[in-house]
PDB file of N, CA, C and O in Angstrom:
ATOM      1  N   UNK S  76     -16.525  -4.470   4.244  1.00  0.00           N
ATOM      2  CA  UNK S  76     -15.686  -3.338   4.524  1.00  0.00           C
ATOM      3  C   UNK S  76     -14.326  -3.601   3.893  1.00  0.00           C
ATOM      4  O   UNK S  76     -13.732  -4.647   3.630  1.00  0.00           O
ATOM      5  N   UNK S  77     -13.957  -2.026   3.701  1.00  0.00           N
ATOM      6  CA  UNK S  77     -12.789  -2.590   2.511  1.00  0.00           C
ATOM      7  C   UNK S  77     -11.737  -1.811   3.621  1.00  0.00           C
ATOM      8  O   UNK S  77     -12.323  -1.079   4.418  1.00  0.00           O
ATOM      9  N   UNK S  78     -10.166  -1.895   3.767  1.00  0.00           N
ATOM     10  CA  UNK S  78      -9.239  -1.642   3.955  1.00  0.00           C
ATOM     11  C   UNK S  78      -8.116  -1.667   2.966  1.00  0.00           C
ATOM     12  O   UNK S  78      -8.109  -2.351   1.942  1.00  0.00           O
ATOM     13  N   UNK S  79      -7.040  -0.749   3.417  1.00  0.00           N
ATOM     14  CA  UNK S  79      -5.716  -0.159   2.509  1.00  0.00           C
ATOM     15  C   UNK S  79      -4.646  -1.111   3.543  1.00  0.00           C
ATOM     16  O   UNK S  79      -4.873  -1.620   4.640  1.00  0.00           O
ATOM     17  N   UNK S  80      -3.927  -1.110   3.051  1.00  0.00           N
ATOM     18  CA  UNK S  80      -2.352  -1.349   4.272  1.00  0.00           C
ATOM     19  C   UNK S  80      -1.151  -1.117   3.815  1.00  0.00           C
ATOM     20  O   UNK S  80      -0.547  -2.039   3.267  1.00  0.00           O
ATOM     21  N   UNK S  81      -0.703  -0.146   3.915  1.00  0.00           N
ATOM     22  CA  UNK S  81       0.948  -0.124   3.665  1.00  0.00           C
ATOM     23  C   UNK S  81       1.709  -0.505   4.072  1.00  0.00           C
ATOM     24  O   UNK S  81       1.897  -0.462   5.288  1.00  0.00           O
ATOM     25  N   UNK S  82       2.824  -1.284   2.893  1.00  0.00           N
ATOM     26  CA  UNK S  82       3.411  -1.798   3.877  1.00  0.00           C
ATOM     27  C   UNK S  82       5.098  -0.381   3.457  1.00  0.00           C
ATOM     28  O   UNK S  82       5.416  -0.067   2.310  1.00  0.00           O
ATOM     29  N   UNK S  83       5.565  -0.030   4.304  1.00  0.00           N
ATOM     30  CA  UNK S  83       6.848   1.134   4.494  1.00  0.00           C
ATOM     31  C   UNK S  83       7.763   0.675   4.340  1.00  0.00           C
ATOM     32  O   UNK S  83       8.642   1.531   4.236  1.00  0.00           O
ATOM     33  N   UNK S  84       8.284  -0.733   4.214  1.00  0.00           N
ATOM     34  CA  UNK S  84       9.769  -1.197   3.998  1.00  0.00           C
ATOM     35  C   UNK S  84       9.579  -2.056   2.896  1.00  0.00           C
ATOM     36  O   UNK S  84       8.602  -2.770   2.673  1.00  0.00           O
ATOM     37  N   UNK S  85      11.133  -1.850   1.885  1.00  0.00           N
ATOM     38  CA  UNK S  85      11.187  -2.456   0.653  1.00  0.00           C
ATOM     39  C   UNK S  85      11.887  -4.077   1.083  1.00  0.00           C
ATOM     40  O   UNK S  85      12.220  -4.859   0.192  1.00  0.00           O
ATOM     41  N   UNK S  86      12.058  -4.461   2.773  1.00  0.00           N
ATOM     42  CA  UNK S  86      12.756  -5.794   3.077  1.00  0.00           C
ATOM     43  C   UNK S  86      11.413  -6.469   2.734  1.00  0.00           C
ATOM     44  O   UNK S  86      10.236  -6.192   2.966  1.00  0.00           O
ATOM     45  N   UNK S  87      12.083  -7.511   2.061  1.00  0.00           N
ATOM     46  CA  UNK S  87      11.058  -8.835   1.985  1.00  0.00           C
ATOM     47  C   UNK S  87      10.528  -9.640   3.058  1.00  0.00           C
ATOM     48  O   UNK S  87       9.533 -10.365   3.083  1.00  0.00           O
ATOM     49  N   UNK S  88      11.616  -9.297   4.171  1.00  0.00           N
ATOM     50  CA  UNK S  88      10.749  -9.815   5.436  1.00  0.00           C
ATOM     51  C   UNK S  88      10.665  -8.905   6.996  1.00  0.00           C
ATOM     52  O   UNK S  88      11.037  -8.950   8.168  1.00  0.00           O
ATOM     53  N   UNK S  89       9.923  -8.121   6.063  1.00  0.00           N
ATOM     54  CA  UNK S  89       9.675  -6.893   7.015  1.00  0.00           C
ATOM     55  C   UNK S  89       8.498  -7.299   8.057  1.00  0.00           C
ATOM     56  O   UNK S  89       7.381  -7.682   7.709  1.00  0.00           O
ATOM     57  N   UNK S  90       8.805  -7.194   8.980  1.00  0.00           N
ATOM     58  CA  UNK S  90       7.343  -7.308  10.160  1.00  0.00           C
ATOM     59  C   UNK S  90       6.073  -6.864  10.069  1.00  0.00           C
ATOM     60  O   UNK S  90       5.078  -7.516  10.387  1.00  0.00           O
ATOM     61  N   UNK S  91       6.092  -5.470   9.526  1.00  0.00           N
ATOM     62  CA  UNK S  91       4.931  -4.697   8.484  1.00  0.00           C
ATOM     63  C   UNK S  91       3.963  -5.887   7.736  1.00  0.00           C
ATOM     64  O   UNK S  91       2.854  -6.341   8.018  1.00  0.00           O
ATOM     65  N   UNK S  92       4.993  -6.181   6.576  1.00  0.00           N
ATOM     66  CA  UNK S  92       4.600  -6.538   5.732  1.00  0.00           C
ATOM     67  C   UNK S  92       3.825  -8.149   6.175  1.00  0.00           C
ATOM     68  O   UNK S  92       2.708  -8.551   5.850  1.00  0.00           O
ATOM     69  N   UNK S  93       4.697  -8.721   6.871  1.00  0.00           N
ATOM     70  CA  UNK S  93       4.209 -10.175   7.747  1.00  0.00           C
ATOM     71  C   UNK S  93       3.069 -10.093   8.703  1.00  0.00           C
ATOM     72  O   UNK S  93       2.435 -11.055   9.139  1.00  0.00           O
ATOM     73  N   UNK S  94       2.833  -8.516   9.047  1.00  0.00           N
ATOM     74  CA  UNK S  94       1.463  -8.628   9.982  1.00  0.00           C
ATOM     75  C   UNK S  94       0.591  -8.739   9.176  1.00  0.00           C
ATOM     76  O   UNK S  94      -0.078  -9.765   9.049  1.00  0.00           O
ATOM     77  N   UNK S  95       0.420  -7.484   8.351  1.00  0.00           N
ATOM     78  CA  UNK S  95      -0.515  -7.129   7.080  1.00  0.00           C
ATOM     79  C   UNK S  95      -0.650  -8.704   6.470  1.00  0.00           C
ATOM     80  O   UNK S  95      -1.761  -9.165   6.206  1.00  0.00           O
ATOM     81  N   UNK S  96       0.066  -9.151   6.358  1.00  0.00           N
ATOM     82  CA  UNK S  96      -0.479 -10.554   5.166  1.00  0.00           C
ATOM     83  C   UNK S  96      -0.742 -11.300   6.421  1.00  0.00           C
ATOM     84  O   UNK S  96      -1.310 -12.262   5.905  1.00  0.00           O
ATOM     85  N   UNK S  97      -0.745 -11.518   7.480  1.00  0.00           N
ATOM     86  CA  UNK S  97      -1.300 -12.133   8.638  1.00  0.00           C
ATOM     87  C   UNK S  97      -2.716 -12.257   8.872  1.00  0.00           C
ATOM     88  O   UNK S  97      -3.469 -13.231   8.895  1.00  0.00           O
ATOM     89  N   UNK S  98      -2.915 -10.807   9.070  1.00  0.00           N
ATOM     90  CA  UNK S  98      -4.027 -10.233   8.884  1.00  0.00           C
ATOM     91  C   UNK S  98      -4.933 -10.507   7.661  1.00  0.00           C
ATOM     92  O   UNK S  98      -6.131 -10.703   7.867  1.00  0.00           O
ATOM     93  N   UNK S  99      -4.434 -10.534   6.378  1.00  0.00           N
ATOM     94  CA  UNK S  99      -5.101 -10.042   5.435  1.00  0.00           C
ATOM     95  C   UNK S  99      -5.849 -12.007   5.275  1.00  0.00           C
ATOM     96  O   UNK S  99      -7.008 -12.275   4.956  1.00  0.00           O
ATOM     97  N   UNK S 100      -4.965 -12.826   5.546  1.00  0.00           N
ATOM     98  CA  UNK S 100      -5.436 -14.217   5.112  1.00  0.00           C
ATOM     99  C   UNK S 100      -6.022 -14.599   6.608  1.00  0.00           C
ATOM    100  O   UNK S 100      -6.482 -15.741   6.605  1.00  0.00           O
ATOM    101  N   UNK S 101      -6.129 -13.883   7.983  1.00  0.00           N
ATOM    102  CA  UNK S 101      -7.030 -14.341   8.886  1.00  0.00           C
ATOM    103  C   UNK S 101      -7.730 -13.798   8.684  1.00  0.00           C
ATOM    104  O   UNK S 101      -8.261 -14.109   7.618  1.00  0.00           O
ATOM    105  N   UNK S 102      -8.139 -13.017   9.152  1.00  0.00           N
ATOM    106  CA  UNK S 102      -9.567 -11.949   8.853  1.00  0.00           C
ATOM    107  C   UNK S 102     -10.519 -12.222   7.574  1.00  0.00           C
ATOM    108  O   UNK S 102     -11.742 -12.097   7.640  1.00  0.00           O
ATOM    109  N   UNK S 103      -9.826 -12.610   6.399  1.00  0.00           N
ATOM    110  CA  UNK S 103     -10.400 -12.134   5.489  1.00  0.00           C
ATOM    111  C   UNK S 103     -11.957 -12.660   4.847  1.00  0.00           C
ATOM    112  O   UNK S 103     -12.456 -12.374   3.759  1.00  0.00           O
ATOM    113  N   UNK S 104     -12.570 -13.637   6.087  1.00  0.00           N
ATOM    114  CA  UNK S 104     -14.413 -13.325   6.079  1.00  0.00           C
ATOM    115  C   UNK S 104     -14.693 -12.067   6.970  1.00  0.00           C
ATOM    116  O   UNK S 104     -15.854 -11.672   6.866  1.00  0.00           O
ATOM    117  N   UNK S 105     -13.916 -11.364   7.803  1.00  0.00           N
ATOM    118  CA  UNK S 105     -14.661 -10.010   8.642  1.00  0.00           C
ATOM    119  C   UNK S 105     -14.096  -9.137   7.430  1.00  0.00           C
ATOM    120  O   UNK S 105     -15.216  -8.825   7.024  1.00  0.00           O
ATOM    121  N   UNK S 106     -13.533  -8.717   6.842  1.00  0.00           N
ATOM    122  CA  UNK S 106     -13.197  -7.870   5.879  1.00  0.00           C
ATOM    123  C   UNK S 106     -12.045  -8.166   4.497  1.00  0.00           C
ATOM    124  O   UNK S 106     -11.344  -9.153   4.272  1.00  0.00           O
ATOM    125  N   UNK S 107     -12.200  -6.887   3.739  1.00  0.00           N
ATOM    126  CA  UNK S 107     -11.159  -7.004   2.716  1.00  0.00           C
ATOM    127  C   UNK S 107     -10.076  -6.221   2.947  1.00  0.00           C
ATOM    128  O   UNK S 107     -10.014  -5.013   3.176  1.00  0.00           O
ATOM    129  N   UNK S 108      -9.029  -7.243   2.840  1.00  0.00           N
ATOM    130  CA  UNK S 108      -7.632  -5.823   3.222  1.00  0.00           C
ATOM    131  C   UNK S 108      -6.509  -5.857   2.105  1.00  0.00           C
ATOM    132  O   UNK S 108      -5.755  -6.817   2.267  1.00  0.00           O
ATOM    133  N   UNK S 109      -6.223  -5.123   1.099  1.00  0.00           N
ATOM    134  CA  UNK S 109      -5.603  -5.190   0.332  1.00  0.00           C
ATOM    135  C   UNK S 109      -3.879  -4.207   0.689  1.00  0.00           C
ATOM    136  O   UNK S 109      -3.615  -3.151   1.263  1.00  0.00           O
ATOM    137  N   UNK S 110      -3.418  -4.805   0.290  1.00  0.00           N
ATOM    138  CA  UNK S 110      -1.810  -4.574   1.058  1.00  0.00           C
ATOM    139  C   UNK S 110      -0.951  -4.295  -0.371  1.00  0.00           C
ATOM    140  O   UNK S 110      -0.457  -5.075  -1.186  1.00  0.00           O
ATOM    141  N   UNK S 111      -1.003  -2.795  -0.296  1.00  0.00           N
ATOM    142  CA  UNK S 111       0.306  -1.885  -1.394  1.00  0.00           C
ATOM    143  C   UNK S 111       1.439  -2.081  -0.705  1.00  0.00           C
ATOM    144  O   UNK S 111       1.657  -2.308   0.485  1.00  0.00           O
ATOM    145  N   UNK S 112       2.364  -1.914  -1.977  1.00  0.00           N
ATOM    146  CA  UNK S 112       3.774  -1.739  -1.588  1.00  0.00           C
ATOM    147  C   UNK S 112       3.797  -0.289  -1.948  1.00  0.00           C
ATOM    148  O   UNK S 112       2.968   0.340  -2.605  1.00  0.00           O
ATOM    149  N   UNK S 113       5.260   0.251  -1.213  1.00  0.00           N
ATOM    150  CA  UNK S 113       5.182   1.614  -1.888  1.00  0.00           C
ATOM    151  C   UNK S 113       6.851   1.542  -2.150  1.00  0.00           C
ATOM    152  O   UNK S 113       7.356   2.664  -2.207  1.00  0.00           O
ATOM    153  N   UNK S 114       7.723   0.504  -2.306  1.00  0.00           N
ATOM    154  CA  UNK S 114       8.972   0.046  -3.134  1.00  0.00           C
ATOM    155  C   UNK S 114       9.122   1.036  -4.426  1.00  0.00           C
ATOM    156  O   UNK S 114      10.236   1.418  -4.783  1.00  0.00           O
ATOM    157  N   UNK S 115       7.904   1.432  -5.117  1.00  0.00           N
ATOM    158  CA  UNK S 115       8.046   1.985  -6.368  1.00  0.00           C
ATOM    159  C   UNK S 115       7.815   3.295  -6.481  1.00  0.00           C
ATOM    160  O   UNK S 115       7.802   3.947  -7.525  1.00  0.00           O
ATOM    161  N   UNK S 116       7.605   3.731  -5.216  1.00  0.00           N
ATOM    162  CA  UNK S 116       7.216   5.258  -5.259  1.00  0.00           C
ATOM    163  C   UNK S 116       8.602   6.030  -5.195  1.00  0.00           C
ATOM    164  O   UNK S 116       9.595   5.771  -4.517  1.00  0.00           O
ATOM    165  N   UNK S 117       8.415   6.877  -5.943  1.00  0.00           N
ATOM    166  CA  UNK S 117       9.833   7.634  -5.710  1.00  0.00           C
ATOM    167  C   UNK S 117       9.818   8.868  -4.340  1.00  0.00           C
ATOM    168  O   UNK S 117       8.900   9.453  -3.765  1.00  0.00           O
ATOM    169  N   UNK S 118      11.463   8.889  -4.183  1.00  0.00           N
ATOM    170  CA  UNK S 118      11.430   9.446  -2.974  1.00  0.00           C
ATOM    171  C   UNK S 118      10.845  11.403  -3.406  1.00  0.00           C
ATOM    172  O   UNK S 118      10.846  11.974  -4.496  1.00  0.00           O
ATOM    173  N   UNK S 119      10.388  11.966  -1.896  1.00  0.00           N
ATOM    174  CA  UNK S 119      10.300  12.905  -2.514  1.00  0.00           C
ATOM    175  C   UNK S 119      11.037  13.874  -2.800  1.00  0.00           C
ATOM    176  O   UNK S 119      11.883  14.242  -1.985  1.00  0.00           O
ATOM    177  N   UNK S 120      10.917  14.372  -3.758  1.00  0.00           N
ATOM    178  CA  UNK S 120      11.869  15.206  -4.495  1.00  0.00           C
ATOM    179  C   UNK S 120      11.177  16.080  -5.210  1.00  0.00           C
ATOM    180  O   UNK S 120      10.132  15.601  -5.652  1.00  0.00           O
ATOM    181  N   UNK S 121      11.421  17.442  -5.550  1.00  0.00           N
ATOM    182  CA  UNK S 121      10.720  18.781  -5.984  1.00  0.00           C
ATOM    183  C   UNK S 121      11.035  18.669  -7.307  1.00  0.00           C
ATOM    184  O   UNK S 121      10.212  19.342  -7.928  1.00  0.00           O
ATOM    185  N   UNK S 122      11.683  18.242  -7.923  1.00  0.00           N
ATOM    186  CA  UNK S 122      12.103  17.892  -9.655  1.00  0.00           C
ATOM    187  C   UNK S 122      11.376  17.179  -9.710  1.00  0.00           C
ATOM    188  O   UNK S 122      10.756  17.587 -10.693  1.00  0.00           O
ATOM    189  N   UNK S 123      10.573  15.770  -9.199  1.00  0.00           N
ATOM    190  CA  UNK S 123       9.659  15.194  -9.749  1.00  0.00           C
ATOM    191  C   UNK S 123       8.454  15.423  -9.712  1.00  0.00           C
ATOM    192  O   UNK S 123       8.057  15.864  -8.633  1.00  0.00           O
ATOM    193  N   UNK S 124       7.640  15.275 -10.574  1.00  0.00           N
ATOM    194  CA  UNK S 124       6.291  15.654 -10.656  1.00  0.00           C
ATOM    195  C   UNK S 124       5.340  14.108 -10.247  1.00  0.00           C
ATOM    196  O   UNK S 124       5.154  13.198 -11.055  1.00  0.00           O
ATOM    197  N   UNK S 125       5.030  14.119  -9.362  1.00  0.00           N
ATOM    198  CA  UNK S 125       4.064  13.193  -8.709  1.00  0.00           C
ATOM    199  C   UNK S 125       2.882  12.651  -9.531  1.00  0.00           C
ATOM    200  O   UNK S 125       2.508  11.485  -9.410  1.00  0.00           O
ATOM    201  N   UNK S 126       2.188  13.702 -10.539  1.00  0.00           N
ATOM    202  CA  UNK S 126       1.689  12.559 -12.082  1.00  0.00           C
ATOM    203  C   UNK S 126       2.192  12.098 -12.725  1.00  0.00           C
ATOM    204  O   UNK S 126       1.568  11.454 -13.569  1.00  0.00           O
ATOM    205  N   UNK S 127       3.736  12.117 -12.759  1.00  0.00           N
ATOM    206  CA  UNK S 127       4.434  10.844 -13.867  1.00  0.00           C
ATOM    207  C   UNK S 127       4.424   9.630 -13.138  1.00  0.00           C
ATOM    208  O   UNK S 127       4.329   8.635 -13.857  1.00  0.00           O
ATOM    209  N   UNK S 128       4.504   9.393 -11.749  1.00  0.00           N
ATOM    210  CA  UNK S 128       4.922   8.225 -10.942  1.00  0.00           C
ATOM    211  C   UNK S 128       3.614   7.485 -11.105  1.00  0.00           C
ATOM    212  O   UNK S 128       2.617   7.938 -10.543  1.00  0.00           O
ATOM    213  N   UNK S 129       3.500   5.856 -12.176  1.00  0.00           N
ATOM    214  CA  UNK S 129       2.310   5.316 -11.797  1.00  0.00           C
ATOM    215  C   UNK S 129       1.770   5.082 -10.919  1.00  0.00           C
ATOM    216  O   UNK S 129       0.556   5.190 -10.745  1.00  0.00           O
ATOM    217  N   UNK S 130       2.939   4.547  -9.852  1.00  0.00           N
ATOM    218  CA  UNK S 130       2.720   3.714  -8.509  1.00  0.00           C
ATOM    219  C   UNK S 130       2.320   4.836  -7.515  1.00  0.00           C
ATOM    220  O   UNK S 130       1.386   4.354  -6.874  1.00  0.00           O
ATOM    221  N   UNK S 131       2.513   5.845  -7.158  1.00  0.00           N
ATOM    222  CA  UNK S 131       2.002   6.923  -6.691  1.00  0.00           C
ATOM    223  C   UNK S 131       0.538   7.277  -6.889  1.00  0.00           C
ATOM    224  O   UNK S 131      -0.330   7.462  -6.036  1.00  0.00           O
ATOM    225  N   UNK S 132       0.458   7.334  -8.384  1.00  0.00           N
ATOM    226  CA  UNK S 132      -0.711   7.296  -8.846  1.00  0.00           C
ATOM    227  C   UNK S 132      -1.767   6.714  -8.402  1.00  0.00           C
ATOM    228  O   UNK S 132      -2.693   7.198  -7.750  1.00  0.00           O
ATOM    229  N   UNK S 133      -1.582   5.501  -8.826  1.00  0.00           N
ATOM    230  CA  UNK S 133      -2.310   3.988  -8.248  1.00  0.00           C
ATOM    231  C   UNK S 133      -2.476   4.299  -6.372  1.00  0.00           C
ATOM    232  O   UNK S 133      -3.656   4.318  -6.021  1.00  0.00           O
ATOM    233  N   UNK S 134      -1.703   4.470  -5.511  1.00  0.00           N
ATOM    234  CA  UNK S 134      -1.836   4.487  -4.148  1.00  0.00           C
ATOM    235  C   UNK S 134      -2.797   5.925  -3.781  1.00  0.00           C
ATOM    236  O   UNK S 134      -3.691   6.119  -2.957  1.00  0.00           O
ATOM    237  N   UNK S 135      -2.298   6.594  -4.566  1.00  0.00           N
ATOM    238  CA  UNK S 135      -3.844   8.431  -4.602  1.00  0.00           C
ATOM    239  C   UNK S 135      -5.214   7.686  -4.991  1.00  0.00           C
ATOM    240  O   UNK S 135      -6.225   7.883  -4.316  1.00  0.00           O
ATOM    241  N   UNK S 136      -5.215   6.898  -6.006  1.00  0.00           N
ATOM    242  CA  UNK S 136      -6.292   6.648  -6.418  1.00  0.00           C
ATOM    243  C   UNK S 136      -7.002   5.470  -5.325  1.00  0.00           C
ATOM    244  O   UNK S 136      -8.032   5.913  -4.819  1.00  0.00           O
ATOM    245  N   UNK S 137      -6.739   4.444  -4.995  1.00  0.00           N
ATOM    246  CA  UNK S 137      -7.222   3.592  -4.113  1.00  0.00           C
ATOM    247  C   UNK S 137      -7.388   4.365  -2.695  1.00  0.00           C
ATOM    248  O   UNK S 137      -8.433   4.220  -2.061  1.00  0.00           O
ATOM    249  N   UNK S 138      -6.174   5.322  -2.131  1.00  0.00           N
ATOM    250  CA  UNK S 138      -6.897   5.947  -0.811  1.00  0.00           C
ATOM    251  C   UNK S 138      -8.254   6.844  -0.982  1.00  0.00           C
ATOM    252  O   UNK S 138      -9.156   6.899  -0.146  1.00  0.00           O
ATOM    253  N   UNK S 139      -8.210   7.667  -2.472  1.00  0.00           N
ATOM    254  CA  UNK S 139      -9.050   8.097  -2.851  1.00  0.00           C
ATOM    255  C   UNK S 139     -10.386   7.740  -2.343  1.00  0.00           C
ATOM    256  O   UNK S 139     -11.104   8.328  -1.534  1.00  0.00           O
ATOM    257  N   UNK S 140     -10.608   6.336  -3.183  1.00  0.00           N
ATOM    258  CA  UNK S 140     -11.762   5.504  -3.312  1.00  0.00           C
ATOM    259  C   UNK S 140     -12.434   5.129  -1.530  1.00  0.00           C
ATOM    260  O   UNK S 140     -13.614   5.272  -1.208  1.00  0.00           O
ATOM    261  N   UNK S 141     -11.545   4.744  -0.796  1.00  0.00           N
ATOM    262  CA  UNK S 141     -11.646   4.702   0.403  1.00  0.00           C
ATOM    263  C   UNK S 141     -12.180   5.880   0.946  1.00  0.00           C
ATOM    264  O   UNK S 141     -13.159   5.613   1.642  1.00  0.00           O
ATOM    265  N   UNK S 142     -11.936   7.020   0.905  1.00  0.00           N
ATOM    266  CA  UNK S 142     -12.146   8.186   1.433  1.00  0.00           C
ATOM    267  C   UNK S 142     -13.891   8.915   1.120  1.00  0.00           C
ATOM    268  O   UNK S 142     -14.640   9.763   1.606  1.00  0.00           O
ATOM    269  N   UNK S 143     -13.860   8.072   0.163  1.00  0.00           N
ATOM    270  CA  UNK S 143     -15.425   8.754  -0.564  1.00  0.00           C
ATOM    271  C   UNK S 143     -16.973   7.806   0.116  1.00  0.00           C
ATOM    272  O   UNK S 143     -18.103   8.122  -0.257  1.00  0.00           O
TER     273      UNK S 143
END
């Protein structure tokens, strides 16, 4: 079984981010948990168009995959 995890804060030592990698190196014979940042996503804004942003991109496409 595969899992997503976001982590919501760009601090390097965000609690988020310290559970998720907690998690991701205990668990990881009961499952796979791969842990995005979203640091690179731009905020939203109506001038930007959401297919230029790779990192946006990349996070549509992996929830995607999950979803199917």
């Amino acid at each position: 079984m595969k899992f997503v995890g976001l982590v919501g804060s760009n601090y390097d030592q965000s609690y988020n981010r310290k559970l998720l990698e907690f998690i991701r190196r205990n668990f990881k014979l009961k499952f796979e948990l791969e842990v995005l940042e979203i640091d690179e996503v731009p905020m939203f804004n109506q001038d930007e168009k959401w297919d230029e942003s790779f990192q946006l991109r990349l996070l549509y496409n992996k929830l995607l995959v999950l979803m199917v």
